[in-house]
Short mmCIF file of N, CA, C and O in Angstrom, two decimals:
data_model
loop_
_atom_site.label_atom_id
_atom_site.label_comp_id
_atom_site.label_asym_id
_atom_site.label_seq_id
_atom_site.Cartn_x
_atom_site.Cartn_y
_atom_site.Cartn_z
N UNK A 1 -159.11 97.36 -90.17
CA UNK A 1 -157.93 96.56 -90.45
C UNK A 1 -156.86 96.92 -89.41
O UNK A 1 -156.25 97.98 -89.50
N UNK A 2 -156.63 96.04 -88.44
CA UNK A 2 -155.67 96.50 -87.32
C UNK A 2 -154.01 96.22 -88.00
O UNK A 2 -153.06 96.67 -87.35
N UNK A 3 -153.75 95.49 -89.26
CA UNK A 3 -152.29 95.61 -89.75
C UNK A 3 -152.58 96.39 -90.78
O UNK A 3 -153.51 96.33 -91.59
N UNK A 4 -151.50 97.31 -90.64
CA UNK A 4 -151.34 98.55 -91.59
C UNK A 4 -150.26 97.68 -92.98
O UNK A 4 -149.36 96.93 -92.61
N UNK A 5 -150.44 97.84 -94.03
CA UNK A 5 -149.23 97.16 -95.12
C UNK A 5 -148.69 98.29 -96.06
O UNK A 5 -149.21 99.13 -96.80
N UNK A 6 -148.02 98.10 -95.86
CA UNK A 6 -147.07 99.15 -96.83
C UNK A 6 -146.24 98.12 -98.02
O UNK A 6 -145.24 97.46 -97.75
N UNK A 7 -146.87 98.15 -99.34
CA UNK A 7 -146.48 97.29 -100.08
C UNK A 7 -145.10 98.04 -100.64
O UNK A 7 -145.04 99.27 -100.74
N UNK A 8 -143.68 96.89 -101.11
CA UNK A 8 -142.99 97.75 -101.57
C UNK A 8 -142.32 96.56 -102.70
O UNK A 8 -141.44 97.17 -103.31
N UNK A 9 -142.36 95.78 -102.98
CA UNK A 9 -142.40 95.25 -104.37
C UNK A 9 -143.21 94.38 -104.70
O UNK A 9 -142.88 93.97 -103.59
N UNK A 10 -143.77 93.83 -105.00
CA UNK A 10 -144.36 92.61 -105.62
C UNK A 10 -144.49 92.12 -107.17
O UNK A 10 -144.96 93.01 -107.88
N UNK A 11 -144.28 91.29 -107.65
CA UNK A 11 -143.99 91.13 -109.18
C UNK A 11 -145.41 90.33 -109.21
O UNK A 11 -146.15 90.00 -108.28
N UNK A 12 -145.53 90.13 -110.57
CA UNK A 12 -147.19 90.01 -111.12
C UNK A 12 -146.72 88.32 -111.57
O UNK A 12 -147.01 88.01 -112.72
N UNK A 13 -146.00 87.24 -110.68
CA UNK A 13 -146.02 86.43 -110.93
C UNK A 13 -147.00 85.31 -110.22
O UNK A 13 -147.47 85.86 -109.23
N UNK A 14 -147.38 84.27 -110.29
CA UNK A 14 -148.73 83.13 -109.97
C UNK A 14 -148.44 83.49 -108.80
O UNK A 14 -148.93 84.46 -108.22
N UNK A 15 -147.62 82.74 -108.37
CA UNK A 15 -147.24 82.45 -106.58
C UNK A 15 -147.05 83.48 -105.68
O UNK A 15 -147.37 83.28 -104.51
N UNK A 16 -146.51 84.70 -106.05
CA UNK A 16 -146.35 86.03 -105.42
C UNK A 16 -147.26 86.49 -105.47
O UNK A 16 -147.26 87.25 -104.50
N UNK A 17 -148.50 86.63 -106.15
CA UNK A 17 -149.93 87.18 -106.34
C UNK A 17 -150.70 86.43 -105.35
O UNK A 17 -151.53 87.05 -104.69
N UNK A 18 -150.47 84.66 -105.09
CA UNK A 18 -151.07 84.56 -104.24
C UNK A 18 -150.27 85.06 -102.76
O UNK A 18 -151.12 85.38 -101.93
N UNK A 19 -149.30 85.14 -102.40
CA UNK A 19 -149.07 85.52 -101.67
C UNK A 19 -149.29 86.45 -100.67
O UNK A 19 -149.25 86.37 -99.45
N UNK A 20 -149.57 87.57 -101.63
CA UNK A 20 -150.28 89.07 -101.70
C UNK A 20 -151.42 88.65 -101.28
O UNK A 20 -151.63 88.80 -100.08
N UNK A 21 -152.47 88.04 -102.09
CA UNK A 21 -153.45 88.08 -101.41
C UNK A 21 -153.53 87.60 -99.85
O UNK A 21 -154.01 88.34 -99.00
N UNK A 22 -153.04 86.38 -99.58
CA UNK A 22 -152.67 85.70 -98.35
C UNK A 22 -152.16 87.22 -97.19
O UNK A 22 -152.69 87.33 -96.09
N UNK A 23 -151.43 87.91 -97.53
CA UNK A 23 -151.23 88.77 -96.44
C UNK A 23 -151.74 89.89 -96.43
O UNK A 23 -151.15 90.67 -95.67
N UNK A 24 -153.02 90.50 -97.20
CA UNK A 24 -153.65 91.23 -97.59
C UNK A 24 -155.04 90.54 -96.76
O UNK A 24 -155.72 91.43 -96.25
N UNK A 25 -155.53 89.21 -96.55
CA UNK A 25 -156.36 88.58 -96.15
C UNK A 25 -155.55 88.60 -94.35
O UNK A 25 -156.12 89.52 -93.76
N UNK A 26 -154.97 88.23 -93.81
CA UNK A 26 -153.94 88.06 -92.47
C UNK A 26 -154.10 89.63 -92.35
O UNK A 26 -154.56 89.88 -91.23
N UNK A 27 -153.94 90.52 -92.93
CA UNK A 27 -153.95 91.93 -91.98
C UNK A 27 -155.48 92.29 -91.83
O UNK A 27 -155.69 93.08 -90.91
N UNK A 28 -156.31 92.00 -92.35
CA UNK A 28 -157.40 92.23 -92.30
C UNK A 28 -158.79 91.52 -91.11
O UNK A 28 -159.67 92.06 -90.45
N UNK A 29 -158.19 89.48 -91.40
CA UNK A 29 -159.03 89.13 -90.57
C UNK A 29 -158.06 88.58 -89.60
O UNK A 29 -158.55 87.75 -88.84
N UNK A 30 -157.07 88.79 -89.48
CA UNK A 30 -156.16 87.70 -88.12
C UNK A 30 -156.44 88.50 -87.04
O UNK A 30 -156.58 89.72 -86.95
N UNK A 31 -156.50 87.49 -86.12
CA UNK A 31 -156.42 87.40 -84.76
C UNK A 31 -154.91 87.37 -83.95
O UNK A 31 -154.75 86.84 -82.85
N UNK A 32 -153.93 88.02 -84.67
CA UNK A 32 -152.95 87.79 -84.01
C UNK A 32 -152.44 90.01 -83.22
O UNK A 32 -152.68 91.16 -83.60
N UNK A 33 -152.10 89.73 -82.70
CA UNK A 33 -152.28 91.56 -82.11
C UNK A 33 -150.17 91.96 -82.21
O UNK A 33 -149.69 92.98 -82.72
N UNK A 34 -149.38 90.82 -81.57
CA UNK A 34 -148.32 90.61 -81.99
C UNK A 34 -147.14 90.09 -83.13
O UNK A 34 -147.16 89.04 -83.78
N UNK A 35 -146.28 90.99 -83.16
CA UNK A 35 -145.51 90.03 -84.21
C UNK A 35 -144.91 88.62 -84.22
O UNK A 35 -144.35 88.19 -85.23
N UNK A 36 -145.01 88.00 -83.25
CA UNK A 36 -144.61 86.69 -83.10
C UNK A 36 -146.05 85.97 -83.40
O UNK A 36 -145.95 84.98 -84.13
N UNK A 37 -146.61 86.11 -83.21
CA UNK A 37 -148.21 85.18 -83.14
C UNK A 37 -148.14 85.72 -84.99
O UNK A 37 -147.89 84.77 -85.74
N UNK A 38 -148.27 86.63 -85.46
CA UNK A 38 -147.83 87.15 -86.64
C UNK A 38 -147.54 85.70 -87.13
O UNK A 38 -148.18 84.66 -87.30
N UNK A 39 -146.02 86.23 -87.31
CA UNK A 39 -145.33 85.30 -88.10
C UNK A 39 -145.95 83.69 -88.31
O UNK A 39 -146.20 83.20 -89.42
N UNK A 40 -146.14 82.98 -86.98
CA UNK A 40 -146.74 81.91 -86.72
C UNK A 40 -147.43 81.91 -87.51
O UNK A 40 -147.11 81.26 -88.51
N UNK A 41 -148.60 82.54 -87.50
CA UNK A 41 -149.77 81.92 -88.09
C UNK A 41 -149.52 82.20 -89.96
O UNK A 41 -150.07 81.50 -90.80
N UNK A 42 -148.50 83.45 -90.32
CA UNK A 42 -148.21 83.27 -91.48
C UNK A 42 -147.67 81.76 -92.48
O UNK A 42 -147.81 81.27 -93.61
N UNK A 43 -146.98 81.48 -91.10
CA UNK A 43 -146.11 80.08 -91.54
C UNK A 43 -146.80 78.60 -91.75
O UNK A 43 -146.52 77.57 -92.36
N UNK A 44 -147.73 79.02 -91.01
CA UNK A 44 -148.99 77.69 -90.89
C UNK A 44 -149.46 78.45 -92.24
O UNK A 44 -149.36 77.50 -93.00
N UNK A 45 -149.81 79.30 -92.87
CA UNK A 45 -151.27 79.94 -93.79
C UNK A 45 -150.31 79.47 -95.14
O UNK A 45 -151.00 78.93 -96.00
N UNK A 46 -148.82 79.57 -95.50
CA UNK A 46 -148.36 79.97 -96.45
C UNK A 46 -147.83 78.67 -96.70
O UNK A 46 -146.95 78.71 -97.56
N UNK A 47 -148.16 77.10 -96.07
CA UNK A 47 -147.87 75.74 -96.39
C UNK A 47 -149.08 75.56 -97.89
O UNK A 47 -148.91 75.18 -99.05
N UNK A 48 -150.14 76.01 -97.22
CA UNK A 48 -151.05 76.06 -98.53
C UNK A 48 -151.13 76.78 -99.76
O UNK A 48 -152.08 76.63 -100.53
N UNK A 49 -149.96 77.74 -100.02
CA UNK A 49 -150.15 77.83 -101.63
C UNK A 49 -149.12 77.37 -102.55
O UNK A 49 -147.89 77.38 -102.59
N UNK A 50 -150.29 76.88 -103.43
CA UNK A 50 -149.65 75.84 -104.18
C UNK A 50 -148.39 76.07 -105.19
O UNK A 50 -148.23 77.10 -105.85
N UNK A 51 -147.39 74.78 -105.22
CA UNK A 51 -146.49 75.20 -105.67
C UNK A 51 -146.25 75.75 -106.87
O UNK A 51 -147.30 76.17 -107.35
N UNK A 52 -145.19 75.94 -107.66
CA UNK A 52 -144.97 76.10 -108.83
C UNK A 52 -143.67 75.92 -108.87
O UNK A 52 -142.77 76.36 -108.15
N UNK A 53 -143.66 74.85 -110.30
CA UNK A 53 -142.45 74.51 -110.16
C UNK A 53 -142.09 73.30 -109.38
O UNK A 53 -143.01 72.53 -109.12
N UNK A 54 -141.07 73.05 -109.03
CA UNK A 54 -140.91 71.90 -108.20
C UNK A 54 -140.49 72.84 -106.25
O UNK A 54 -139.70 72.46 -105.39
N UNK A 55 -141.25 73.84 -106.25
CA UNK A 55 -141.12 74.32 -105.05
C UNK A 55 -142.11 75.00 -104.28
O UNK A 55 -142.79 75.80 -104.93
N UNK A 56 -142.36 74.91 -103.13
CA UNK A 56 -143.16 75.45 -102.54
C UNK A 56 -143.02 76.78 -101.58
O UNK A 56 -142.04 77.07 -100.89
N UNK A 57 -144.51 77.68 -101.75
CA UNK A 57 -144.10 79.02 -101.57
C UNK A 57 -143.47 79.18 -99.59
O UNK A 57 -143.40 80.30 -99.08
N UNK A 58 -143.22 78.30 -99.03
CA UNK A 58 -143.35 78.17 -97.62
C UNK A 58 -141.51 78.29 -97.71
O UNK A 58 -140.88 78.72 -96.74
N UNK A 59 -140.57 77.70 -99.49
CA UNK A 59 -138.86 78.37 -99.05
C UNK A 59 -138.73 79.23 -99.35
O UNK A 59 -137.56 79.62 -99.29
N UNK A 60 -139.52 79.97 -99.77
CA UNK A 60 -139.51 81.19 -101.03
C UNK A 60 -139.83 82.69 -100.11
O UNK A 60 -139.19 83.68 -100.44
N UNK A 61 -140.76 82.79 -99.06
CA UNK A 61 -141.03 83.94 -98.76
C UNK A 61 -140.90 83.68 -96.72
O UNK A 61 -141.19 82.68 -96.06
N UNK A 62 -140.52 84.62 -96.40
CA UNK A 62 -140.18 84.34 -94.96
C UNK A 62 -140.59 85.59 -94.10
O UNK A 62 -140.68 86.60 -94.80
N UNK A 63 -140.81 85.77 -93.04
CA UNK A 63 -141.08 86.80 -91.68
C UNK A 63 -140.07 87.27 -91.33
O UNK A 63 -139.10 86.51 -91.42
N UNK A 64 -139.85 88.53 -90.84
CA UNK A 64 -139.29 88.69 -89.83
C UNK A 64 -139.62 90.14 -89.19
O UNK A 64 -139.94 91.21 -89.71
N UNK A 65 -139.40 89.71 -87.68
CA UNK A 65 -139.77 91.03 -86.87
C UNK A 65 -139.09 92.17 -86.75
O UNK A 65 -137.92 91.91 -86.45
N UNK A 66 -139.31 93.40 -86.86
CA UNK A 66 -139.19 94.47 -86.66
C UNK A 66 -138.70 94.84 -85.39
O UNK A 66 -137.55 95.07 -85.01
N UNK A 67 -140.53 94.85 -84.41
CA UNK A 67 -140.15 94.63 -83.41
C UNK A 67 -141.12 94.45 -82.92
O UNK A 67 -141.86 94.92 -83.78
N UNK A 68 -141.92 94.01 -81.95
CA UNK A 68 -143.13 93.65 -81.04
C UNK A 68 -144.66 93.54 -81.88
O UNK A 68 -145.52 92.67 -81.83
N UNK A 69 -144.60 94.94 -82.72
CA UNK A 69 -146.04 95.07 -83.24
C UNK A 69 -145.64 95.48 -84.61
O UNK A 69 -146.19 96.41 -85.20
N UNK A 70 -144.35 94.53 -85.27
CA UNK A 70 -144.34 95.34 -86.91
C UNK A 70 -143.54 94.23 -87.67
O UNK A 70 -142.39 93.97 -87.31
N UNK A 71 -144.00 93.69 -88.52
CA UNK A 71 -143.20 92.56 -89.27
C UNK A 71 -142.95 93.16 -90.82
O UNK A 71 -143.31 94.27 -91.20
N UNK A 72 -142.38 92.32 -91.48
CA UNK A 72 -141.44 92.41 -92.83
C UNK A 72 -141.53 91.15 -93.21
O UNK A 72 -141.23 90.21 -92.48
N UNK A 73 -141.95 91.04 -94.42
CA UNK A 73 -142.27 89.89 -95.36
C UNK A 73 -141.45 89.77 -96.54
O UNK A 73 -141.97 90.34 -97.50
N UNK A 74 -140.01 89.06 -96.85
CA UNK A 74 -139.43 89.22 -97.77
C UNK A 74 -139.48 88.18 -98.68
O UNK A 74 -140.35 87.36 -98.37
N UNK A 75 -138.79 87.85 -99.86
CA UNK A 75 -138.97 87.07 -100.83
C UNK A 75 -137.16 86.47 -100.67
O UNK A 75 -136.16 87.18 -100.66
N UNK A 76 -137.23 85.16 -100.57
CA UNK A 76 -135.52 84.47 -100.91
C UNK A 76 -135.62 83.65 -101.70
O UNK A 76 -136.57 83.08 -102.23
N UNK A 77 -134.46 83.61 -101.80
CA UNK A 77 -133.59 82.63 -102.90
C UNK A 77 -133.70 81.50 -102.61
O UNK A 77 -134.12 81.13 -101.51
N UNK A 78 -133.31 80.66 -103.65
CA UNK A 78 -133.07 78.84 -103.24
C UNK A 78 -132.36 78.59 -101.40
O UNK A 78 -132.90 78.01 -100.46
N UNK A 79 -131.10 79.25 -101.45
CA UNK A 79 -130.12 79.30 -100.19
C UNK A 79 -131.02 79.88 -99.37
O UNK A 79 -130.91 79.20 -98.35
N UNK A 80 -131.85 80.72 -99.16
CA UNK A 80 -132.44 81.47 -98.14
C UNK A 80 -131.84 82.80 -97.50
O UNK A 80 -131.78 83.27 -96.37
N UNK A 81 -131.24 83.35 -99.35
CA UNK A 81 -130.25 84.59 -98.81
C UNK A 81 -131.82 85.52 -99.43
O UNK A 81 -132.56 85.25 -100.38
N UNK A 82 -131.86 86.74 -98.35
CA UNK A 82 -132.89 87.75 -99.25
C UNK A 82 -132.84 88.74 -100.35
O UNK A 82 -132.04 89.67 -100.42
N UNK A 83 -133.89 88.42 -101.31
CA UNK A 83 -133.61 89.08 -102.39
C UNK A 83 -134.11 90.65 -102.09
O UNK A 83 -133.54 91.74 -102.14
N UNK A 84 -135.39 90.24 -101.77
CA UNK A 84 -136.20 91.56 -101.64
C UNK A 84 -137.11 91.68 -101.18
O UNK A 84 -137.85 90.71 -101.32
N UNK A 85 -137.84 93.16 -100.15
CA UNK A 85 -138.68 93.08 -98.97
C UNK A 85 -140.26 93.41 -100.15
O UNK A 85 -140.29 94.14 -101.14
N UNK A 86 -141.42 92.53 -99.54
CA UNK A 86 -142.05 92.94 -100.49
C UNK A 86 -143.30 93.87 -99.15
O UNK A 86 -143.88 94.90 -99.50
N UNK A 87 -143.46 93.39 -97.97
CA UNK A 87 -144.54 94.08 -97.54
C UNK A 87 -143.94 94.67 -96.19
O UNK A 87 -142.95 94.16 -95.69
N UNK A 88 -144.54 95.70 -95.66
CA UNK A 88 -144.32 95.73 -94.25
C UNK A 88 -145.61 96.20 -93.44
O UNK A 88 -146.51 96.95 -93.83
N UNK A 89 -145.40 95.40 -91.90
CA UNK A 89 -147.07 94.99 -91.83
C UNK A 89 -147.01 96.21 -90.45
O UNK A 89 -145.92 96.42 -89.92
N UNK A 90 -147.82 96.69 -90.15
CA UNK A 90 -147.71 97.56 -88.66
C UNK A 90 -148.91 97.80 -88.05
O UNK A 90 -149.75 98.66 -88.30
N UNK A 91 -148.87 96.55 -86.83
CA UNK A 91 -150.21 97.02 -86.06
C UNK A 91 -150.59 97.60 -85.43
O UNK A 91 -150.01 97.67 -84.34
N UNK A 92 -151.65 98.31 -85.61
CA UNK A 92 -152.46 99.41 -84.80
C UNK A 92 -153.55 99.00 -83.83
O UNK A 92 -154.08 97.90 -83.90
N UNK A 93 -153.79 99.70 -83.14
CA UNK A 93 -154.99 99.28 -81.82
C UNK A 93 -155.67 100.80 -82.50
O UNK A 93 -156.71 101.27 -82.03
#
């Protein structure tokens, strides 16, 4: 597994569970070696889980880089203010 995850919240709700799995699956088989190719391909992967509610998980959880080889996966609000970091990803060679 070349992304290391350091889980640091996740709640046991539908959509956040899939989520989890989704980036639990991305550190394991992606092809991406950077955090920008990272994020990308998170953003394409995370159009597909399904909504709940009248919203989809693609306003709800967002990327951001660290720095070159380390991303942060947080959870937001309606506005897109952050509530809380749930993973942090760190790739290794």
């Amino acid at each position: 597994m070349p992304w290391k995850i350091t889980e640091h919240k996740c709640l046991q709700q539908n959509q956040e569970l899939k989520v989890k799995a989704l980036v639990k699956e991305m550190a394991e088989y992606s092809y991406a070696t950077y955090a920008e190719s990272f994020e990308n391909h998170f953003k394409s992967l995370i159009k597909e889980v399904p909504k709940t509610n009248t919203f989809s998980a693609d306003h709800f959880y967002r990327v951001t880089q660290r720095n070159l080889k380390s991303v942060e996966i947080w959870k937001v609000d309606i506005e897109g203010e952050f509530k809380y970091k749930m993973f942090t990803l760190d790739y290794y060679e």
